[in-house]
Amino acid sequence: RGTDIKLGGNDEFLAKAEMRRLGFSDELIEEATGYAETADEEIINARTKYKELLDKYHAETEAEAEKVRAAGGLFIMGTERHESRRIDNQLRGRAGRQGDPGASRFYLSAEDNLLRLFAGDRISAIMNRMPGEEDEPLESKLLSNTIASAQAKVEARNFSIRKSVLDFDDVMNRQREIIYSQRDQVLDGENLRETILKMIPDTISAKIAEYLPFEEKDEWNLAGLRESLKGWLLDDDDEETLVYATDDLENLEKDYLIQMLTEKATKIYEENEKLIPEETMRELERVYLLKNVDSYWMEHIDAMEELKRGIRLRSYGQHDPVVEYRIEGFDMFDDMIRCIREDTIKMLLVVPKRVAERLRVQEEMRELAVKRSAGGRARAAMAAMQAQKAAQENAQVTPLVISDDQKSATATFSFSLKKDNDTPEADNLSVTDEETETKAVEEDNAAEKDAKSYSDEDVQKAAAKFMQREQVAKPTATNLEGDGTAVSRTVKKTARVGRNDLCPCGSGKKYKKCCGRNA
């Protein structure tokens, strides 16, 4: 089907086969049969060779084609008839292509599936009435019409099946268009505020219709309605809303309840918008709506597939399966839309409050971290000053000469975290182990307390001023004699750092929890 059968043979096929036999690759043969411009000598030679072979085989196949035409052309012989007349006509069309002569003929058996299932009784009656041997072929216009009628029955049945499938698919296509349009609205980043505000009264109306379905007010389930609204529209401990006395209940209308609850939900929604940044609120709307749409849509597709499997049994009750599928499918679709609206509104009335609370806690943690960082830098600076002082007192070299300006900078840094005129000066920085431990505890408490009064910028300026000391002392002696021999010198060890002292590295932690952890 779809291929012309050339009388006498296919000259192009024969030429390509000969080129493969001569050693040409398939890629080169493909280039040889093309018409793209090229300067490649190999391709040009291949094209020349292909043209020579094509002319050679064309002359041979044309002579053979003339012999076939003289014999009557291509003859198509079929061993059975297809269910579709279109397929039979395509098979017949293989003969007589390009103006060539040809013929076709089909040979059938009364036991073929087509005749047995769709024309069995009529064929059997005709076979019994006609005389002749059992294996004698029969030709009759009546038989041809009977076969054509059987094919028409099969085609009608297949058409009905395809139409039924299309009707079922059309139901899902309509639903799919609605869902995909909503998803595209979310994915395109549109502002969904107006859409959410429209969902609120629809959600409240659906809740009222679910719990207050009857006109008789004695049948209203106000308690169930109140329980269903707790946690997102009503507080969990709210036992007063939707509680009415008998006299008040007589004058109560559904429209009033819808309006009251809608205003309450809208107020909560607008308050949530003020709790968090606008962009965050818009992003939450898009995320939660898309999440609910995708989740419920996947469940709906599975439910519709299960409905389709059993809906055909409705035909036993004289009901059209397609109509029943359409009715129940759209009822299920409406339930899905209601669930999407309800879950989206619930999330948008509850989640922003939690997000605002989380942002508040994060801000408090950040402020606390800043205060602790300021206190840690202060303790680190004090530890560095203590280490510097101890090195000056214990080292066996000439102490550094510190200018008055540097002394002033050191003194300024020592008290940069304390309020002016509030703290007496501390002149003595050399401490014993017990004094150091007591002083470290006091500095921890004082630094955290005083850090509240000073910004990070003040601490950084004081630290920078302290660290900008220069070595102005000059060495007055060497460790070598005049002849170059080394001078023996007694080295005095520095004071051992206590486990509870501030670590000399300047981290602000105790030595036992920093560099002395593995000592």
Short mmCIF file of C-alpha atoms in Angstrom, two decimals:
data_model
loop_
_atom_site.label_atom_id
_atom_site.label_comp_id
_atom_site.label_asym_id
_atom_site.label_seq_id
_atom_site.Cartn_x
_atom_site.Cartn_y
_atom_site.Cartn_z
CA ARG A 1 0.00 0.00 0.00
CA GLY A 2 1.32 3.40 -0.96
CA THR A 3 4.04 2.00 -3.29
CA ASP A 4 3.85 1.94 -7.09
CA ILE A 5 4.84 -1.39 -8.61
CA LYS A 6 6.89 -0.56 -11.69
CA LEU A 7 6.56 -2.95 -14.57
CA GLY A 8 9.82 -4.52 -15.70
CA GLY A 9 11.70 -3.76 -12.46
CA ASN A 10 13.01 -0.84 -10.44
CA ASP A 11 16.02 0.68 -12.15
CA GLU A 12 16.91 2.91 -9.16
CA PHE A 13 16.99 -0.06 -6.80
CA LEU A 14 19.16 -2.05 -9.20
CA ALA A 15 21.61 0.85 -9.61
CA LYS A 16 22.02 1.29 -5.84
CA ALA A 17 22.49 -2.45 -5.35
CA GLU A 18 25.25 -2.47 -7.96
CA MET A 19 27.01 0.50 -6.27
CA ARG A 20 26.98 -1.37 -2.93
CA ARG A 21 28.51 -4.36 -4.69
CA LEU A 22 31.24 -2.09 -6.05
CA GLY A 23 32.14 -0.94 -2.52
CA PHE A 24 30.37 2.42 -2.21
CA SER A 25 29.15 3.21 1.32
CA ASP A 26 25.49 3.91 2.07
CA GLU A 27 26.33 7.51 2.99
CA LEU A 28 28.10 8.06 -0.31
CA ILE A 29 25.22 6.44 -2.23
CA GLU A 30 22.79 8.78 -0.45
CA GLU A 31 24.90 11.76 -1.54
CA ALA A 32 25.11 10.35 -5.08
CA THR A 33 21.33 10.28 -5.41
CA GLY A 34 20.97 13.85 -4.07
CA TYR A 35 21.17 17.17 -5.85
CA ALA A 36 22.97 19.36 -3.32
CA GLU A 37 25.85 21.47 -4.57
CA THR A 38 29.26 20.11 -3.63
CA ALA A 39 32.91 20.35 -4.62
CA ASP A 40 33.87 16.96 -3.15
CA GLU A 41 35.51 14.90 -5.88
CA GLU A 42 34.43 11.62 -4.26
CA ILE A 43 30.76 12.61 -4.30
CA ILE A 44 31.01 13.93 -7.86
CA ASN A 45 32.56 10.63 -9.04
CA ALA A 46 29.84 8.67 -7.19
CA ARG A 47 27.13 10.70 -8.91
CA THR A 48 28.70 10.06 -12.27
CA LYS A 49 28.85 6.33 -11.58
CA TYR A 50 25.27 6.27 -10.33
CA LYS A 51 23.99 8.03 -13.46
CA GLU A 52 25.79 5.52 -15.68
CA LEU A 53 24.29 2.56 -13.81
CA LEU A 54 20.82 4.18 -13.76
CA ASP A 55 20.85 4.66 -17.54
CA LYS A 56 22.03 1.08 -18.01
CA TYR A 57 19.32 -0.51 -15.86
CA HIS A 58 16.62 1.82 -17.14
CA ALA A 59 17.18 0.51 -20.66
CA GLU A 60 16.95 -3.08 -19.41
CA THR A 61 13.81 -2.56 -17.28
CA GLU A 62 12.04 -0.63 -20.03
CA ALA A 63 12.42 -3.59 -22.40
CA GLU A 64 11.02 -5.90 -19.73
CA ALA A 65 8.14 -3.47 -19.04
CA GLU A 66 7.06 -3.60 -22.66
CA LYS A 67 6.85 -7.38 -22.48
CA VAL A 68 4.68 -7.14 -19.32
CA ARG A 69 2.33 -4.59 -20.93
CA ALA A 70 1.99 -6.85 -23.91
CA ALA A 71 0.99 -9.70 -21.57
CA GLY A 72 -1.79 -7.58 -19.96
CA GLY A 73 0.05 -5.73 -17.21
CA LEU A 74 0.10 -6.40 -13.47
CA PHE A 75 -2.47 -8.89 -12.17
CA ILE A 76 -3.62 -8.54 -8.52
CA MET A 77 -4.96 -11.73 -6.91
CA GLY A 78 -6.65 -11.51 -3.49
CA THR A 79 -7.29 -14.53 -1.28
CA GLU A 80 -9.95 -12.85 0.92
CA ARG A 81 -11.94 -9.64 1.26
CA HIS A 82 -11.08 -7.13 3.93
CA GLU A 83 -13.68 -5.80 6.37
CA SER A 84 -13.27 -2.37 4.78
CA ARG A 85 -13.99 -1.79 1.11
CA ARG A 86 -11.44 1.01 1.14
CA ILE A 87 -8.61 -1.47 1.78
CA ASP A 88 -9.79 -3.70 -1.07
CA ASN A 89 -9.84 -0.76 -3.45
CA GLN A 90 -6.32 0.21 -2.43
CA LEU A 91 -5.15 -3.31 -3.22
CA ARG A 92 -6.83 -3.20 -6.61
CA GLY A 93 -5.17 0.14 -7.22
CA ARG A 94 -1.72 -1.45 -7.28
CA ALA A 95 -2.56 -2.56 -10.84
CA GLY A 96 -2.90 0.01 -13.58
CA ARG A 97 -0.56 2.59 -12.06
CA GLN A 98 0.98 5.34 -14.24
CA GLY A 99 -1.31 4.44 -17.11
CA ASP A 100 -0.17 0.81 -17.27
CA PRO A 101 -2.69 -1.94 -17.96
CA GLY A 102 -3.68 -4.37 -15.18
CA ALA A 103 -6.46 -6.46 -13.59
CA SER A 104 -7.54 -7.81 -10.20
CA ARG A 105 -9.48 -10.81 -8.97
CA PHE A 106 -10.47 -12.07 -5.50
CA TYR A 107 -11.02 -15.67 -4.46
CA LEU A 108 -13.18 -16.18 -1.37
CA SER A 109 -14.31 -19.06 0.77
CA ALA A 110 -17.69 -19.40 2.48
CA GLU A 111 -15.74 -20.08 5.69
CA ASP A 112 -14.00 -16.69 5.70
CA ASN A 113 -14.68 -14.69 8.86
CA LEU A 114 -16.36 -11.86 6.95
CA LEU A 115 -18.88 -14.12 5.26
CA ARG A 116 -19.37 -16.44 8.24
CA LEU A 117 -20.10 -13.66 10.76
CA PHE A 118 -22.00 -11.13 8.65
CA ALA A 119 -23.47 -13.04 5.71
CA GLY A 120 -23.38 -16.66 6.82
CA ASP A 121 -27.09 -17.51 6.40
CA ARG A 122 -27.50 -15.87 3.01
CA ILE A 123 -24.30 -17.36 1.61
CA SER A 124 -25.26 -20.80 2.86
CA ALA A 125 -28.70 -20.52 1.23
CA ILE A 126 -27.19 -19.41 -2.09
CA MET A 127 -24.61 -22.20 -2.03
CA ASN A 128 -27.33 -24.78 -1.39
CA ARG A 129 -29.57 -23.57 -4.24
CA MET A 130 -26.84 -23.42 -6.85
CA PRO A 131 -25.98 -26.68 -8.61
CA GLY A 132 -22.43 -27.85 -9.12
CA GLU A 133 -19.57 -29.60 -7.44
CA GLU A 134 -18.44 -28.63 -3.93
CA ASP A 135 -15.05 -27.37 -5.09
CA GLU A 136 -16.40 -25.60 -8.16
CA PRO A 137 -15.88 -21.79 -8.08
CA LEU A 138 -19.06 -19.73 -8.26
CA GLU A 139 -19.42 -16.31 -9.86
CA SER A 140 -22.52 -14.22 -9.40
CA LYS A 141 -23.56 -10.62 -9.05
CA LEU A 142 -25.67 -11.69 -6.10
CA LEU A 143 -22.62 -12.99 -4.27
CA SER A 144 -20.73 -9.78 -4.90
CA ASN A 145 -23.65 -7.72 -3.55
CA THR A 146 -23.91 -9.95 -0.49
CA ILE A 147 -20.21 -9.50 0.24
CA ALA A 148 -20.49 -5.75 -0.24
CA SER A 149 -23.46 -5.70 2.16
CA ALA A 150 -21.43 -7.63 4.76
CA GLN A 151 -18.57 -5.15 4.42
CA ALA A 152 -21.02 -2.26 4.87
CA LYS A 153 -22.26 -3.83 8.13
CA VAL A 154 -18.72 -4.15 9.46
CA GLU A 155 -17.88 -0.57 8.48
CA ALA A 156 -21.03 0.68 10.22
CA ARG A 157 -20.12 -1.21 13.36
CA ASN A 158 -16.55 0.12 13.34
CA PHE A 159 -17.83 3.63 12.75
CA SER A 160 -20.18 3.30 15.70
CA ILE A 161 -17.29 2.17 17.90
CA ARG A 162 -15.10 5.10 16.82
CA LYS A 163 -17.98 7.53 17.30
CA SER A 164 -18.62 6.16 20.81
CA VAL A 165 -14.96 6.55 21.70
CA LEU A 166 -15.02 10.09 20.33
CA ASP A 167 -18.12 10.92 22.38
CA PHE A 168 -16.43 9.66 25.54
CA ASP A 169 -13.29 11.61 24.73
CA ASP A 170 -15.30 14.75 24.03
CA VAL A 171 -16.53 14.75 27.64
CA MET A 172 -12.95 14.69 28.95
CA ASN A 173 -11.83 17.27 26.38
CA ARG A 174 -14.33 19.82 27.65
CA GLN A 175 -13.22 19.27 31.21
CA ARG A 176 -9.57 19.34 30.17
CA GLU A 177 -10.03 22.74 28.49
CA ILE A 178 -11.41 24.23 31.73
CA ILE A 179 -8.63 22.81 33.90
CA TYR A 180 -5.81 23.70 31.50
CA SER A 181 -7.06 27.26 31.11
CA GLN A 182 -6.90 27.64 34.89
CA ARG A 183 -3.42 26.11 35.02
CA ASP A 184 -2.22 28.40 32.23
CA GLN A 185 -3.54 31.37 34.18
CA VAL A 186 -1.41 30.31 37.15
CA LEU A 187 1.69 29.41 35.15
CA ASP A 188 1.60 32.71 33.24
CA GLY A 189 2.06 34.49 36.57
CA GLU A 190 -1.20 36.43 36.45
CA ASN A 191 -2.53 38.20 39.54
CA LEU A 192 -5.05 35.81 41.07
CA ARG A 193 -6.40 38.12 43.76
CA GLU A 194 -9.71 38.75 41.99
CA THR A 195 -10.05 35.04 41.24
CA ILE A 196 -9.53 34.18 44.91
CA LEU A 197 -12.06 36.80 46.00
CA LYS A 198 -14.62 35.21 43.66
CA MET A 199 -13.87 31.78 45.09
CA ILE A 200 -14.76 32.88 48.64
CA PRO A 201 -18.55 33.36 48.14
CA ASP A 202 -18.70 30.24 45.95
CA THR A 203 -17.04 28.19 48.69
CA ILE A 204 -19.35 29.59 51.40
CA SER A 205 -22.42 28.97 49.23
CA ALA A 206 -21.35 25.36 48.67
CA LYS A 207 -20.91 24.87 52.43
CA ILE A 208 -24.36 26.32 53.13
CA ALA A 209 -25.92 24.10 50.47
CA GLU A 210 -24.20 21.05 51.95
CA TYR A 211 -25.29 21.54 55.57
CA LEU A 212 -28.52 23.48 55.04
CA PRO A 213 -30.06 21.74 52.01
CA PHE A 214 -33.69 21.92 53.08
CA GLU A 215 -36.09 24.79 53.45
CA GLU A 216 -37.33 23.39 56.77
CA LYS A 217 -35.11 25.07 59.33
CA ASP A 218 -35.56 22.24 61.77
CA GLU A 219 -33.50 20.13 59.37
CA TRP A 220 -30.60 22.59 59.26
CA ASN A 221 -27.32 21.21 60.57
CA LEU A 222 -25.80 24.38 61.98
CA ALA A 223 -23.60 22.43 64.39
CA GLY A 224 -22.06 20.46 61.52
CA LEU A 225 -21.57 23.66 59.53
CA ARG A 226 -19.78 25.27 62.48
CA GLU A 227 -17.48 22.26 62.92
CA SER A 228 -16.61 22.26 59.22
CA LEU A 229 -15.63 25.95 59.38
CA LYS A 230 -13.43 25.62 62.47
CA GLY A 231 -9.71 25.83 61.90
CA TRP A 232 -9.84 28.10 58.87
CA LEU A 233 -12.83 30.47 59.10
CA LEU A 234 -13.78 30.08 62.77
CA ASP A 235 -11.50 29.64 65.77
CA ASP A 236 -11.30 26.18 67.29
CA ASP A 237 -12.76 27.43 70.59
CA ASP A 238 -15.53 29.46 68.92
CA GLU A 239 -18.84 28.13 70.27
CA GLU A 240 -20.96 31.24 69.71
CA THR A 241 -20.93 31.78 65.94
CA LEU A 242 -23.84 30.07 64.13
CA VAL A 243 -25.61 29.40 67.41
CA TYR A 244 -29.16 30.74 67.38
CA ALA A 245 -32.16 30.50 69.62
CA THR A 246 -35.41 29.05 68.34
CA ASP A 247 -36.98 32.46 67.78
CA ASP A 248 -33.91 33.78 65.96
CA LEU A 249 -33.76 30.66 63.84
CA GLU A 250 -37.25 31.30 62.50
CA ASN A 251 -36.15 34.65 61.05
CA LEU A 252 -32.79 33.36 59.80
CA GLU A 253 -32.19 33.21 56.05
CA LYS A 254 -29.51 31.39 54.05
CA ASP A 255 -28.58 34.56 52.18
CA TYR A 256 -27.78 36.28 55.47
CA LEU A 257 -25.50 33.42 56.54
CA ILE A 258 -23.73 33.46 53.16
CA GLN A 259 -23.20 37.22 53.36
CA MET A 260 -21.99 37.12 56.97
CA LEU A 261 -19.51 34.28 56.43
CA THR A 262 -18.30 35.76 53.13
CA GLU A 263 -17.55 39.11 54.79
CA LYS A 264 -15.74 37.32 57.61
CA ALA A 265 -13.61 35.29 55.19
CA THR A 266 -12.86 38.36 53.06
CA LYS A 267 -11.78 40.29 56.16
CA ILE A 268 -9.40 37.49 57.21
CA TYR A 269 -8.01 37.35 53.67
CA GLU A 270 -7.35 41.11 53.60
CA GLU A 271 -5.72 40.96 57.05
CA ASN A 272 -3.44 38.17 55.83
CA GLU A 273 -2.37 40.39 52.94
CA LYS A 274 -1.07 42.92 55.46
CA LEU A 275 0.86 40.33 57.48
CA ILE A 276 3.25 39.32 54.72
CA PRO A 277 4.75 41.08 51.67
CA GLU A 278 2.44 41.40 48.69
CA GLU A 279 4.69 39.39 46.38
CA THR A 280 4.78 36.56 48.91
CA MET A 281 0.99 36.56 49.13
CA ARG A 282 0.61 36.47 45.33
CA GLU A 283 3.11 33.60 45.15
CA LEU A 284 1.19 31.65 47.79
CA GLU A 285 -2.00 32.07 45.77
CA ARG A 286 -0.37 30.68 42.65
CA VAL A 287 1.41 27.81 44.41
CA TYR A 288 -1.58 26.54 46.38
CA LEU A 289 -4.06 26.87 43.52
CA LEU A 290 -1.72 25.01 41.14
CA LYS A 291 -1.02 22.33 43.74
CA ASN A 292 -4.71 21.67 44.35
CA VAL A 293 -5.59 21.71 40.65
CA ASP A 294 -2.90 19.18 39.77
CA SER A 295 -3.68 16.89 42.71
CA TYR A 296 -7.44 16.76 42.21
CA TRP A 297 -7.17 16.58 38.41
CA MET A 298 -5.02 13.44 38.56
CA GLU A 299 -7.52 11.80 40.90
CA HIS A 300 -10.38 12.87 38.61
CA ILE A 301 -8.75 11.29 35.54
CA ASP A 302 -8.46 7.94 37.34
CA ALA A 303 -12.06 8.18 38.57
CA MET A 304 -13.34 8.95 35.05
CA GLU A 305 -11.45 5.98 33.65
CA GLU A 306 -13.05 3.69 36.22
CA LEU A 307 -16.47 5.16 35.38
CA LYS A 308 -15.95 4.49 31.68
CA ARG A 309 -15.18 0.81 32.33
CA GLY A 310 -18.56 0.12 33.90
CA ILE A 311 -20.82 2.71 32.32
CA ARG A 312 -21.66 0.50 29.33
CA LEU A 313 -23.65 -1.77 31.63
CA ARG A 314 -26.24 1.02 31.79
CA SER A 315 -27.34 -0.06 28.32
CA TYR A 316 -29.05 -3.09 29.93
CA GLY A 317 -31.36 -0.59 31.64
CA GLN A 318 -32.18 1.09 28.31
CA HIS A 319 -29.91 4.06 29.03
CA ASP A 320 -27.42 5.52 26.59
CA PRO A 321 -23.94 4.91 28.09
CA VAL A 322 -22.53 8.10 26.54
CA VAL A 323 -25.29 10.27 27.99
CA GLU A 324 -24.92 8.63 31.40
CA TYR A 325 -21.15 9.06 31.24
CA ARG A 326 -21.54 12.73 30.35
CA ILE A 327 -23.99 13.40 33.21
CA GLU A 328 -22.04 11.60 35.91
CA GLY A 329 -18.72 12.89 34.55
CA PHE A 330 -19.78 16.50 34.89
CA ASP A 331 -21.19 15.85 38.37
CA MET A 332 -17.79 14.48 39.36
CA PHE A 333 -16.11 17.43 37.69
CA ASP A 334 -18.24 19.89 39.67
CA ASP A 335 -17.29 18.11 42.89
CA MET A 336 -13.63 18.36 41.93
CA ILE A 337 -13.91 22.11 41.25
CA ARG A 338 -15.65 22.59 44.61
CA CYS A 339 -12.85 20.73 46.41
CA ILE A 340 -10.19 22.80 44.62
CA ARG A 341 -11.89 26.05 45.64
CA GLU A 342 -12.43 24.95 49.24
CA ASP A 343 -8.87 23.69 49.82
CA THR A 344 -7.37 26.78 48.18
CA ILE A 345 -9.41 29.16 50.34
CA LYS A 346 -8.60 27.16 53.48
CA MET A 347 -4.86 27.39 52.78
CA LEU A 348 -4.93 31.09 51.98
CA LEU A 349 -6.83 31.91 55.18
CA VAL A 350 -4.52 29.85 57.41
CA VAL A 351 -1.03 29.66 55.89
CA PRO A 352 -0.21 33.42 55.69
CA LYS A 353 -0.58 33.69 59.47
CA ARG A 354 1.91 30.88 59.92
CA VAL A 355 4.26 32.45 57.39
CA ALA A 356 4.08 35.79 59.22
CA GLU A 357 4.79 34.05 62.54
CA ARG A 358 7.75 32.24 61.01
CA LEU A 359 9.12 35.50 59.59
CA ARG A 360 8.76 37.14 63.01
CA VAL A 361 10.64 34.31 64.71
CA GLN A 362 13.37 34.46 62.08
CA GLU A 363 13.74 38.22 62.64
CA GLU A 364 14.03 37.70 66.39
CA MET A 365 16.64 35.00 65.86
CA ARG A 366 18.56 37.29 63.55
CA GLU A 367 18.56 40.11 66.08
CA LEU A 368 19.66 37.72 68.81
CA ALA A 369 22.47 36.44 66.56
CA VAL A 370 23.61 40.02 65.93
CA LYS A 371 23.69 40.74 69.68
CA ARG A 372 25.61 37.54 70.41
CA SER A 373 28.01 38.30 67.58
CA ALA A 374 28.67 41.75 69.05
CA GLY A 375 29.30 40.24 72.49
CA GLY A 376 31.59 37.60 70.99
CA ARG A 377 33.68 40.21 69.20
CA ALA A 378 34.00 42.15 72.44
CA ARG A 379 35.21 39.08 74.33
CA ALA A 380 37.62 38.24 71.51
CA ALA A 381 39.11 41.73 71.65
CA MET A 382 39.58 41.53 75.41
CA ALA A 383 41.26 38.12 75.05
CA ALA A 384 43.62 39.55 72.44
CA MET A 385 44.55 42.41 74.76
CA GLN A 386 45.21 39.96 77.61
CA ALA A 387 47.43 37.82 75.38
CA GLN A 388 49.33 40.91 74.23
CA LYS A 389 49.87 42.06 77.80
CA ALA A 390 51.04 38.63 78.94
CA ALA A 391 53.49 38.46 76.01
CA GLN A 392 54.94 41.86 76.92
CA GLU A 393 55.42 40.88 80.57
CA ASN A 394 56.91 37.41 80.01
CA ALA A 395 58.91 37.65 76.79
CA GLN A 396 62.72 37.92 77.22
CA VAL A 397 63.11 40.59 74.60
CA THR A 398 62.97 44.31 74.90
CA PRO A 399 59.33 45.29 75.24
CA LEU A 400 57.68 47.22 72.48
CA VAL A 401 57.57 50.95 72.83
CA ILE A 402 53.94 52.04 72.52
CA SER A 403 53.19 55.61 71.67
CA ASP A 404 50.66 57.73 73.53
CA ASP A 405 48.30 57.57 70.56
CA GLN A 406 48.35 53.78 70.55
CA LYS A 407 47.78 53.69 74.30
CA SER A 408 44.83 55.94 73.81
CA ALA A 409 43.49 53.65 71.06
CA THR A 410 43.90 50.59 73.29
CA ALA A 411 42.17 52.28 76.18
CA THR A 412 39.41 53.46 73.90
CA PHE A 413 38.81 49.92 72.60
CA SER A 414 38.90 48.48 76.12
CA PHE A 415 35.86 50.48 77.04
CA SER A 416 34.18 50.90 73.64
CA LEU A 417 31.30 48.65 74.66
CA LYS A 418 30.59 50.51 77.90
CA LYS A 419 28.72 53.76 78.31
CA ASP A 420 30.71 56.89 78.91
CA ASN A 421 31.36 57.89 82.56
CA ASP A 422 29.59 54.70 83.77
CA THR A 423 32.47 52.27 84.23
CA PRO A 424 35.75 52.83 86.18
CA GLU A 425 38.98 52.22 84.34
CA ALA A 426 40.73 48.89 84.77
CA ASP A 427 44.42 49.50 84.81
CA ASN A 428 45.67 46.02 85.68
CA LEU A 429 45.18 43.40 82.93
CA SER A 430 47.44 40.68 84.39
CA VAL A 431 45.22 38.17 86.14
CA THR A 432 45.55 34.82 87.86
CA ASP A 433 43.60 31.69 86.87
CA GLU A 434 40.85 32.27 89.41
CA GLU A 435 40.55 35.94 88.55
CA THR A 436 40.48 35.11 84.83
CA GLU A 437 37.64 32.59 85.27
CA THR A 438 35.58 35.04 87.34
CA LYS A 439 36.29 37.86 84.94
CA ALA A 440 35.30 35.75 81.89
CA VAL A 441 31.89 35.03 83.41
CA GLU A 442 31.39 38.71 84.23
CA GLU A 443 32.46 39.75 80.73
CA ASP A 444 30.02 37.26 79.15
CA ASN A 445 27.13 38.78 81.05
CA ALA A 446 28.28 42.37 80.65
CA ALA A 447 29.00 42.03 76.92
CA GLU A 448 25.56 40.60 76.14
CA LYS A 449 23.94 43.32 78.28
CA ASP A 450 25.97 46.21 76.90
CA ALA A 451 25.76 44.98 73.27
CA LYS A 452 22.16 46.16 73.18
CA SER A 453 23.38 49.78 73.48
CA TYR A 454 25.99 49.61 70.70
CA SER A 455 25.64 48.79 67.02
CA ASP A 456 27.83 46.47 64.97
CA GLU A 457 29.42 49.51 63.34
CA ASP A 458 30.73 50.81 66.70
CA VAL A 459 32.26 47.45 67.52
CA GLN A 460 33.90 47.15 64.10
CA LYS A 461 35.41 50.64 64.33
CA ALA A 462 36.87 49.94 67.76
CA ALA A 463 38.28 46.59 66.63
CA ALA A 464 39.83 48.16 63.53
CA LYS A 465 41.47 50.87 65.61
CA PHE A 466 42.89 48.31 68.01
CA MET A 467 44.30 46.08 65.29
CA GLN A 468 46.07 48.97 63.51
CA ARG A 469 49.05 49.01 65.91
CA GLU A 470 52.54 49.23 64.43
CA GLN A 471 55.75 47.82 65.76
CA VAL A 472 57.93 50.89 66.52
CA ALA A 473 60.51 49.20 68.81
CA LYS A 474 63.92 48.42 67.38
CA PRO A 475 66.03 45.42 68.43
CA THR A 476 68.88 46.45 70.78
CA ALA A 477 70.78 43.14 70.85
CA THR A 478 71.25 39.96 68.85
CA ASN A 479 71.41 36.35 69.91
CA LEU A 480 74.95 35.91 68.46
CA GLU A 481 78.40 36.72 69.88
CA GLY A 482 80.92 38.67 67.89
CA ASP A 483 82.48 35.47 66.53
CA GLY A 484 79.11 34.23 65.33
CA THR A 485 78.51 31.64 68.04
CA ALA A 486 75.05 31.39 69.53
CA VAL A 487 74.48 32.86 72.98
CA SER A 488 72.79 30.54 75.44
CA ARG A 489 69.76 32.22 76.90
CA THR A 490 67.30 31.05 79.50
CA VAL A 491 63.80 31.05 78.09
CA LYS A 492 60.98 31.76 80.50
CA LYS A 493 57.72 30.07 79.62
CA THR A 494 54.54 32.10 79.41
CA ALA A 495 51.66 31.55 81.79
CA ARG A 496 49.55 28.48 81.00
CA VAL A 497 46.08 29.23 79.64
CA GLY A 498 43.39 27.95 82.02
CA ARG A 499 40.61 25.68 80.73
CA ASN A 500 37.98 28.28 81.61
CA ASP A 501 39.99 31.21 80.24
CA LEU A 502 39.02 32.89 77.00
CA CYS A 503 40.77 31.23 74.09
CA PRO A 504 43.79 33.24 72.83
CA CYS A 505 42.71 32.67 69.23
CA GLY A 506 40.11 35.41 69.65
CA SER A 507 37.00 33.32 68.97
CA GLY A 508 35.33 34.53 72.17
CA LYS A 509 34.82 30.96 73.43
CA LYS A 510 36.40 29.37 76.48
CA TYR A 511 39.69 27.60 75.90
CA LYS A 512 38.27 24.18 76.82
CA LYS A 513 35.56 24.53 74.16
CA CYS A 514 37.82 25.92 71.43
CA CYS A 515 41.51 25.23 70.83
CA GLY A 516 41.85 23.27 74.09
CA ARG A 517 39.10 20.80 73.26
CA ASN A 518 41.58 18.13 72.13
CA ALA A 519 44.42 19.15 74.47
#
